[in-house]
Amino acid sequence: KGEPVDPGICNGLTELTDFYATVMDYAGVTPDHTQFGRSVRGMLADRNAPGKEYVFCEGGRRPDEPHCDEWHNKAGQGPKPTDDYWAKKTAQKDNDAHIKGSMVFDGRYKYVKRMNHRDEFYDLETDPGERHNIIETADPAVLSRLKDAISDWYQETCDDVPYKLDSRATSGSNWGNIREFVPPELEETVHDMLRNKDGKEAMAEVMKYLAEKLAAK
C-alpha cells in the first residue's frame, strides 16, 4: 500500500530468484546469506525499467542418476496415466530426454547447452514456440556470446561461502591462523578478544585492532 505501481505488461527479464530479493527489498530486510536475485521493485514502479541482461535456468540429471527423476517414487511404480504430469514424468525415464541442461536467454535468443552435446538454439522473435532448433545455422557471434554468458553465470553462482563461520572455527584455531602476525606484547589482549566472542565477529575485531596497533608503531 502506498508503493508506486505501473500496471501492464513488462518486457524486462527476471528470474524466480528475483522474487526473494524483491520481498527482502520491500520488507527492508538484509539477507543473512549470499543470494543471486535482484529486486524488481523498480520494474514494478516503471514497467519500462530495464531488467536483467540475461536469465538462466538448469535442470535434468546424469544418466547414472535415475533417482533424481520423478518416476521412481511411489515404490518405484511411477505415476499413473491419470497424473497431471504423467507425460513429463514418463519422459524422464529416457536418459536423453532428461539429460542435464542449462539455458540462457537474452530477450530474443535462447541457447540450451546439454550434457549429451545435443545443444539447441532458438530465435524467439521468429519462432516463439521454439519449434525450430537452428543451432547449426546460428550466428556464431551470438552463439559465442551466449556460451560466454553461461560460463560467467556458472562462475558467479556455482558456489558461495556462508556468512557464519563453521562451528569448528574455535578461538584456538583462529589464534593459529594469526599468531605469526601478533607481536608478543599484544598476545594476551588478542587471546582475550578471541575467547570473548565467536568466529567471524571476533576475527574482524582482532584484525582491526592489530591493524591500528601496528600502524601506530
Tab-separated table of N, CA and C in Angstrom, residues 3 7 9 22 28 46 65 81 90 111 118 120 126 128 139 147 166 172-173 178 182 185-186 193 202:
chain	number	residue	atom	x	y	z
A	3	GLU	N	2.855	2.065	-2.375
A	3	GLU	CA	4.009	1.879	-3.254
A	3	GLU	C	3.617	2.217	-4.687
A	7	PRO	N	0.907	-0.541	-13.749
A	7	PRO	CA	0.234	-1.757	-14.233
A	7	PRO	C	0.474	-1.981	-15.725
A	9	ILE	N	1.998	-4.917	-18.978
A	9	ILE	CA	2.992	-5.927	-19.334
A	9	ILE	C	4.381	-5.305	-19.330
A	22	THR	N	13.101	-9.339	-4.121
A	22	THR	CA	12.086	-8.287	-4.104
A	22	THR	C	11.366	-8.233	-2.764
A	28	GLY	N	12.514	-4.453	3.787
A	28	GLY	CA	13.627	-3.745	4.390
A	28	GLY	C	14.561	-4.660	5.148
A	46	ASP	N	7.945	1.125	-12.632
A	46	ASP	CA	8.074	1.611	-14.006
A	46	ASP	C	8.320	0.414	-14.906
A	65	GLU	N	21.871	-41.137	-12.747
A	65	GLU	CA	21.111	-40.566	-11.634
A	65	GLU	C	19.600	-40.757	-11.801
A	81	PRO	N	-1.365	-42.912	-15.431
A	81	PRO	CA	-1.794	-42.097	-16.576
A	81	PRO	C	-2.754	-40.978	-16.196
A	90	THR	N	6.942	-39.570	-17.392
A	90	THR	CA	7.275	-40.724	-18.224
A	90	THR	C	8.476	-40.405	-19.116
A	111	TYR	N	19.726	-20.128	-25.884
A	111	TYR	CA	20.692	-21.205	-26.113
A	111	TYR	C	20.571	-22.212	-24.982
A	118	ARG	N	23.756	-32.320	-27.517
A	118	ARG	CA	22.681	-32.021	-28.466
A	118	ARG	C	22.103	-30.652	-28.110
A	120	GLU	N	20.763	-26.686	-28.316
A	120	GLU	CA	19.638	-26.080	-29.028
A	120	GLU	C	19.806	-24.565	-29.071
A	126	THR	N	11.214	-14.878	-34.210
A	126	THR	CA	10.618	-15.507	-35.390
A	126	THR	C	10.012	-16.870	-35.074
A	128	PRO	N	8.492	-18.095	-31.670
A	128	PRO	CA	8.156	-18.007	-30.244
A	128	PRO	C	7.786	-19.340	-29.616
A	139	ASP	N	23.991	-17.571	-35.711
A	139	ASP	CA	25.047	-16.574	-35.871
A	139	ASP	C	26.171	-16.908	-34.891
A	147	LYS	N	27.204	-18.501	-24.991
A	147	LYS	CA	28.029	-19.512	-24.320
A	147	LYS	C	28.898	-18.868	-23.240
A	166	ASP	N	32.178	-21.749	10.106
A	166	ASP	CA	31.959	-23.120	10.543
A	166	ASP	C	32.163	-23.215	12.052
A	172	GLY	N	40.933	-21.247	19.459
A	172	GLY	CA	42.248	-21.847	19.259
A	172	GLY	C	42.653	-21.894	17.805
A	173	SER	N	41.719	-22.300	16.945
A	173	SER	CA	42.053	-22.373	15.520
A	173	SER	C	42.233	-20.975	14.933
A	178	ILE	N	46.516	-16.579	13.023
A	178	ILE	CA	47.049	-15.214	13.055
A	178	ILE	C	48.258	-15.027	13.971
A	182	VAL	N	51.062	-11.523	15.362
A	182	VAL	CA	50.778	-10.826	16.620
A	182	VAL	C	52.068	-10.576	17.410
A	185	GLU	N	53.812	-8.486	22.840
A	185	GLU	CA	53.168	-7.636	23.838
A	185	GLU	C	51.650	-7.527	23.650
A	186	LEU	N	51.136	-7.991	22.502
A	186	LEU	CA	49.695	-7.930	22.243
A	186	LEU	C	49.010	-9.289	22.370
A	193	MET	N	40.305	-11.303	23.328
A	193	MET	CA	39.323	-10.919	22.307
A	193	MET	C	38.761	-12.145	21.599
A	202	ALA	N	34.732	-11.999	16.160
A	202	ALA	CA	35.975	-11.894	16.926
A	202	ALA	C	37.160	-11.622	16.012
